[in-house]
Amino acid sequence: MRFDLVQLWPLAILSQLVCSQQILWGQCGGIGYTGSTRCVATATCTSYNPYYYQCIPGPTQKSTTSSTTPIRTTTSSKTTSTTTKAMTTSSTTTKTTTRTTTSSSSSSTTKLTSASSTTSTKTSSTTSIKTSSTTSTKTSSTTGICATGTFTPVSASAAFASLMPGLNIGNTFDAIPDETSWGNTVTPANLDTIKSRGFKSIRLPVTWEYHLISQGPSWTINSTWLDRVEYIVDESLKRGLWTIVNIHHDSWISFDTGAANANYTLMNEKFSALWSQIGDRFKCKGERLLFEAINEPGGETQAHAQQLNTMMGLFMTSVNKAGGFNPKRVLVLNGLGMSMDKTEIWFQRPSIYPDQPWGLTFHYYGPYDFIFGAWGKTIWGTEDDKAAIEAEFKMWKGNFTDIPTFVGEWNASPKNVERAAGWRYYDAFTKLCNKYGFSHIIWDAGNDNLNRITNTWFEPASQSILMNAVAGNTNVLADSTLDGGATTQFSSAYIFHKVGDAVTDKTATYINTNGAPISVKTSTGVDLLASGQVGYSAGSTPSTGVLTVKQSYFATLIGSNTAPGVLETLNIAWGAGEELTLKIVLYKAPTVSNPTIPMQTSGDLHIPVQYAGLPFPAAVYGEYDDAARTYVSDDWTVWLGPLQKGRWVSGNWGYDSSSLILSESGLSNIRAKAPAGSTKAILAWEFFPRDGFAVGSNALNITITL
Ligand SMILES: *[C@@H]1O[C@H](CO)[C@@H](O)[C@H](O)[C@H]1NC(C)=O
Ligand SMILES: *[C@@H]1O[C@H](CO)[C@@H](O)[C@H](O)[C@H]1NC(C)=O
Ligand SMILES: *[C@@H]1O[C@H](CO)[C@@H](O)[C@H](O)[C@H]1NC(C)=O
Ligand SMILES: *[C@@H]1O[C@H](CO)[C@@H](O)[C@H](O)[C@H]1NC(C)=O
């Protein structure tokens, strides 16, 4: 289908001699539209695409492209080169193939679930929040002219290349209903820490819905909220960080294109109103501020995608009409769910504003089972695992060869992912991004990368690996189990010592080594390599190495009454500047005081636990007591390896610092699946190091009576 703004305009629109006037933001034209084509005096009818014209505030503006002029002049103008070069990708719009691996789409829904369930346990923060005290200097004119500010135009590809690596300020301005509702805030000091660690950008997700002082037709954003967002944007830009502001969870509140009763007219009006106001407030910011249309918009079909494409046009038009530097600002567009395949199949390149720099973004949380700790998948990193990601990257590149792209969210959070496997993932993912020219912004919900309260990194080795990989350096990595058929799992991110075992020398093994480590320091800065309490030797295959922590050092940590837990975190520095940690963990199976619990029908079930090693579970196996010992989880998991068979998806289960958690949905799944004749479900919680759940293993059982 040609997407020609002029030729597709039927006379039907011109023939509508309607005297009534359309309200601000109202629709005023488009194929199939039969309402008024005239706007109230303060607005101009503006075309977005053949299907949608809208009343935008302000007088008719002389535009450099025919596509931005009002409907009545558009229809009489010639077809310009801008309009005819649209939709060169029309062949993609008719494709109906869908990929069988739906990692990114399925993960996005799960991420929301897991985000809200983890945050539900947080205590509300009392941190005071600053907003700009210099509001008087703001240029809030509606004329689109900037009295202050400087702007050096930059191409989308240059901007995207410069913003890597970036960090999300997640679960903060996007939290519902307010900034601190999910336990976070963000401060200038956080931005200093982010900048000094080598991050080049922040993505600042913002949910606007709960900060509107009126609903339609104006949808006025509370200026106090705009002040707060602007304050952090200014602090970020001041530090030279590229900064991305978006419309975030409004995607499922107001802009779910796939919602059963979606009113696209209303959706378009509201979306335009929000972007006009955001565009206006930020129009005089420098070129390092980017606007991203909308986060993970829902929808499943071509019709939903078409609506989203319309919204991309509304986004471009609204921010352009707001004026200032916006016509040259880099804009970030996206497809349904920010999933790669839906974007590949349905995204349409905008035809309007040909001089506007823009690029695309997608989110990547794959493979889902590994990233979200589902079905016992705690192992990752084979060549096949990497090839699966690469295959998806290749398809994107094949479809969008010439479109600059960044991965707006990805992660292998220490909350969900075993560390040695997580480090491999950071390294491999970043290198694949380098190879395909994608920039990236890692997700951070305030509980996986930066602890914004203490302003320290939860897990500094991850940042080290990320920065090193961005720079194209080889990372030394902790070796770990890769074999999906294994019955136990080892990880050299840890040295595990079982309570009661004799204290002997223990080893950790490394890959990609290029010489020995420089130092191995305790948390108090003692170098065990220098003191001889740690030794190092080359491994049996090239580029591998073995660190031996000596019995003499363990003897200083482990006595007969030492309580289990993480006894020490050693920092290992290697030649290329990368740092890994090695946690010394004394462990035995955790315990709960009452392992038999009656089913409850509402709310999450928190089961107090005494951790006795690493303070989080690795996986949960579940079966009923019927004769067949039916799995609580998906039956097909019988085909998976010994550490995955019968394991449940996360979301059904979770944890916090003092309890194991069965979520309301998990309990409901147990009830729903219970086979005839069963009286209870037995849940076997496994911990690291994983060695199954038989009696004597590092696991504990909880029985839920039905
Ligand atoms: C705007 O937000 C501030 C801060 O939450 C609040 O105090 C104020 O009442 C809001 N204004 C309106 C008009 O709702
Ligand atoms: C959809 O929204 C428009 C604009 O607000 C409104 O005029 C129309 O009545 C709505 N349609 C339905 C079916 O609610
Ligand atoms: C474009 O994306 C589609 C849908 O994901 C995929 O089937 C196709 O192989 C991709 N094209 C190229 C050239 O990679
Ligand atoms: C936990 O329950 C499973 C399933 O019934 C059983 O195979 C296993 O031996 C039990 N483990 C422990 C530690 O009791």
Short mmCIF file of C-alpha atoms in Angstrom, two decimals, residues 117-303:
data_model
loop_
_atom_site.label_atom_id
_atom_site.label_comp_id
_atom_site.label_asym_id
_atom_site.label_seq_id
_atom_site.Cartn_x
_atom_site.Cartn_y
_atom_site.Cartn_z
CA SER A 117 5.60 -8.03 42.93
CA THR A 118 9.11 -7.18 44.02
CA THR A 119 8.20 -3.63 44.71
CA SER A 120 5.22 -4.58 46.79
CA THR A 121 7.54 -5.62 49.54
CA LYS A 122 9.36 -2.34 49.66
CA THR A 123 8.87 0.15 52.39
CA SER A 124 7.91 3.57 51.33
CA SER A 125 10.75 5.97 51.16
CA THR A 126 10.84 9.14 53.15
CA THR A 127 13.48 10.80 51.03
CA SER A 128 12.53 14.34 50.29
CA ILE A 129 12.23 15.30 46.69
CA LYS A 130 13.60 18.42 45.19
CA THR A 131 12.22 20.24 42.26
CA SER A 132 13.83 23.04 40.42
CA SER A 133 13.94 26.28 42.32
CA THR A 134 14.62 28.20 39.16
CA THR A 135 11.28 27.80 37.48
CA SER A 136 11.22 31.49 36.73
CA THR A 137 13.93 31.10 34.12
CA LYS A 138 11.90 28.63 32.13
CA THR A 139 10.81 29.41 28.65
CA SER A 140 7.24 28.35 28.61
CA SER A 141 6.16 30.32 25.59
CA THR A 142 3.74 28.77 23.21
CA THR A 143 5.32 30.44 20.23
CA GLY A 144 7.92 27.73 19.88
CA ILE A 145 10.81 30.15 20.17
CA CYS A 146 13.67 29.52 22.56
CA ALA A 147 15.01 32.56 24.36
CA THR A 148 17.53 30.43 26.20
CA GLY A 149 19.39 27.21 25.60
CA THR A 150 21.71 25.98 22.90
CA PHE A 151 21.27 23.13 20.52
CA THR A 152 23.77 21.52 18.17
CA PRO A 153 21.89 19.34 15.71
CA VAL A 154 23.04 15.74 15.71
CA SER A 155 22.04 12.76 13.61
CA ALA A 156 20.14 9.91 15.24
CA SER A 157 23.01 7.52 14.55
CA ALA A 158 25.54 9.85 16.17
CA ALA A 159 23.27 10.37 19.16
CA PHE A 160 22.62 6.67 19.61
CA ALA A 161 26.31 5.85 19.28
CA SER A 162 27.09 8.41 21.98
CA LEU A 163 24.54 7.28 24.53
CA MET A 164 26.01 3.82 25.08
CA PRO A 165 26.11 2.40 27.64
CA GLY A 166 23.10 3.81 29.41
CA LEU A 167 21.24 3.07 32.60
CA ASN A 168 17.50 3.19 33.15
CA ILE A 169 16.11 5.12 36.11
CA GLY A 170 13.36 2.53 36.37
CA ASN A 171 10.49 2.11 38.84
CA THR A 172 10.88 5.78 39.77
CA PHE A 173 9.11 8.45 37.71
CA ASP A 174 7.23 5.59 36.09
CA ALA A 175 6.03 4.25 39.45
CA ILE A 176 2.32 4.31 40.11
CA PRO A 177 0.94 6.55 41.37
CA ASP A 178 3.99 8.56 42.37
CA GLU A 179 7.76 8.70 42.24
CA THR A 180 8.42 6.97 45.55
CA SER A 181 5.51 4.53 45.40
CA TRP A 182 7.78 1.65 44.42
CA GLY A 183 10.50 2.51 46.92
CA ASN A 184 12.78 4.60 44.75
CA THR A 185 13.87 8.11 44.08
CA VAL A 186 16.69 9.65 42.06
CA THR A 187 19.10 12.37 43.14
CA PRO A 188 21.84 14.43 41.50
CA ALA A 189 24.31 12.40 43.57
CA ASN A 190 23.00 9.26 41.83
CA LEU A 191 23.67 10.94 38.50
CA ASP A 192 27.24 11.69 39.59
CA THR A 193 27.73 8.02 40.43
CA ILE A 194 26.22 6.91 37.12
CA LYS A 195 28.39 9.32 35.17
CA SER A 196 31.60 8.49 37.00
CA ARG A 197 31.05 4.77 36.44
CA GLY A 198 31.19 5.45 32.70
CA PHE A 199 27.52 5.49 31.74
CA LYS A 200 26.79 7.93 28.94
CA SER A 201 23.04 8.20 29.25
CA ILE A 202 20.00 7.72 31.39
CA ARG A 203 16.56 6.67 30.23
CA LEU A 204 13.99 8.30 32.46
CA PRO A 205 10.69 6.44 32.15
CA VAL A 206 7.76 8.65 33.21
CA THR A 207 4.14 7.71 33.85
CA TRP A 208 2.00 10.81 33.44
CA GLU A 209 -1.53 9.60 34.19
CA TYR A 210 -1.52 10.24 37.92
CA HIS A 211 -0.17 13.74 37.43
CA LEU A 212 -2.94 15.15 35.29
CA ILE A 213 -4.99 17.93 36.79
CA SER A 214 -7.73 17.43 34.22
CA GLN A 215 -8.86 14.68 31.89
CA GLY A 216 -10.04 15.29 28.32
CA PRO A 217 -10.21 17.36 26.28
CA SER A 218 -7.15 19.14 27.69
CA TRP A 219 -5.37 16.49 29.82
CA THR A 220 -3.37 19.16 31.59
CA ILE A 221 -0.22 17.86 33.28
CA ASN A 222 0.39 19.13 36.82
CA SER A 223 3.16 21.70 36.50
CA THR A 224 4.70 20.57 39.79
CA TRP A 225 5.26 17.17 38.23
CA LEU A 226 6.73 18.68 35.09
CA ASP A 227 9.03 20.72 37.35
CA ARG A 228 10.20 17.55 39.08
CA VAL A 229 10.90 15.75 35.82
CA GLU A 230 12.59 18.83 34.39
CA TYR A 231 14.77 19.16 37.47
CA ILE A 232 16.27 15.70 36.96
CA VAL A 233 16.49 16.20 33.20
CA ASP A 234 18.42 19.43 33.78
CA GLU A 235 20.72 17.81 36.34
CA SER A 236 21.37 14.98 33.91
CA LEU A 237 22.03 17.25 30.92
CA LYS A 238 24.25 19.45 33.09
CA ARG A 239 26.46 16.41 33.61
CA GLY A 240 26.66 15.77 29.90
CA LEU A 241 24.51 12.63 30.10
CA TRP A 242 22.26 11.88 27.15
CA THR A 243 18.75 11.79 28.58
CA ILE A 244 15.67 10.05 27.27
CA VAL A 245 12.19 10.98 28.46
CA ASN A 246 9.19 8.92 27.45
CA ILE A 247 5.54 8.11 28.14
CA HIS A 248 5.82 4.89 30.13
CA HIS A 249 3.12 2.87 31.90
CA ASP A 250 0.45 5.08 30.35
CA SER A 251 0.92 2.51 27.59
CA TRP A 252 -1.35 0.11 29.42
CA ILE A 253 -3.43 2.71 31.21
CA SER A 254 -4.50 4.86 28.26
CA PHE A 255 -2.69 3.69 25.15
CA ASP A 256 -3.22 -0.04 24.89
CA THR A 257 -3.94 -0.41 21.21
CA GLY A 258 -5.07 -3.98 21.78
CA ALA A 259 -7.51 -3.26 24.60
CA ALA A 260 -10.98 -4.69 24.08
CA ASN A 261 -12.83 -1.36 24.03
CA ALA A 262 -10.00 0.86 22.87
CA ASN A 263 -11.28 4.17 21.56
CA TYR A 264 -8.59 5.19 19.11
CA THR A 265 -10.00 8.67 18.67
CA LEU A 266 -9.73 9.32 22.36
CA MET A 267 -6.34 7.65 22.49
CA ASN A 268 -5.02 9.87 19.71
CA GLU A 269 -6.33 13.01 21.32
CA LYS A 270 -4.80 12.19 24.67
CA PHE A 271 -1.49 11.04 23.26
CA SER A 272 -1.18 14.26 21.28
CA ALA A 273 -2.15 16.36 24.27
CA LEU A 274 0.50 14.76 26.45
CA TRP A 275 3.27 15.01 23.88
CA SER A 276 2.35 18.61 23.10
CA GLN A 277 2.79 19.55 26.74
CA ILE A 278 5.93 17.49 27.27
CA GLY A 279 7.29 18.76 23.97
CA ASP A 280 6.55 22.32 25.03
CA ARG A 281 8.13 22.05 28.45
CA PHE A 282 11.35 20.52 27.10
CA LYS A 283 11.55 22.20 23.72
CA CYS A 284 14.52 24.42 24.58
CA LYS A 285 16.69 21.68 26.06
CA GLY A 286 19.90 20.78 24.27
CA GLU A 287 20.37 18.03 21.72
CA ARG A 288 21.24 15.48 24.39
CA LEU A 289 17.60 15.27 25.40
CA LEU A 290 15.74 12.67 23.33
CA PHE A 291 12.02 11.91 23.36
CA GLU A 292 10.85 8.30 23.18
CA ALA A 293 7.26 7.89 22.01
CA ILE A 294 5.85 5.22 24.34
CA ASN A 295 6.97 2.25 26.38
CA GLU A 296 5.99 -1.31 25.40
CA PRO A 297 2.62 -0.46 23.86
CA GLY A 298 0.26 -3.43 23.93
CA GLY A 299 -1.41 -4.98 20.91
CA GLU A 300 -1.11 -8.12 18.85
CA THR A 301 -2.45 -7.51 15.38
CA GLN A 302 -1.74 -5.52 12.27
CA ALA A 303 -4.69 -3.24 13.09
#
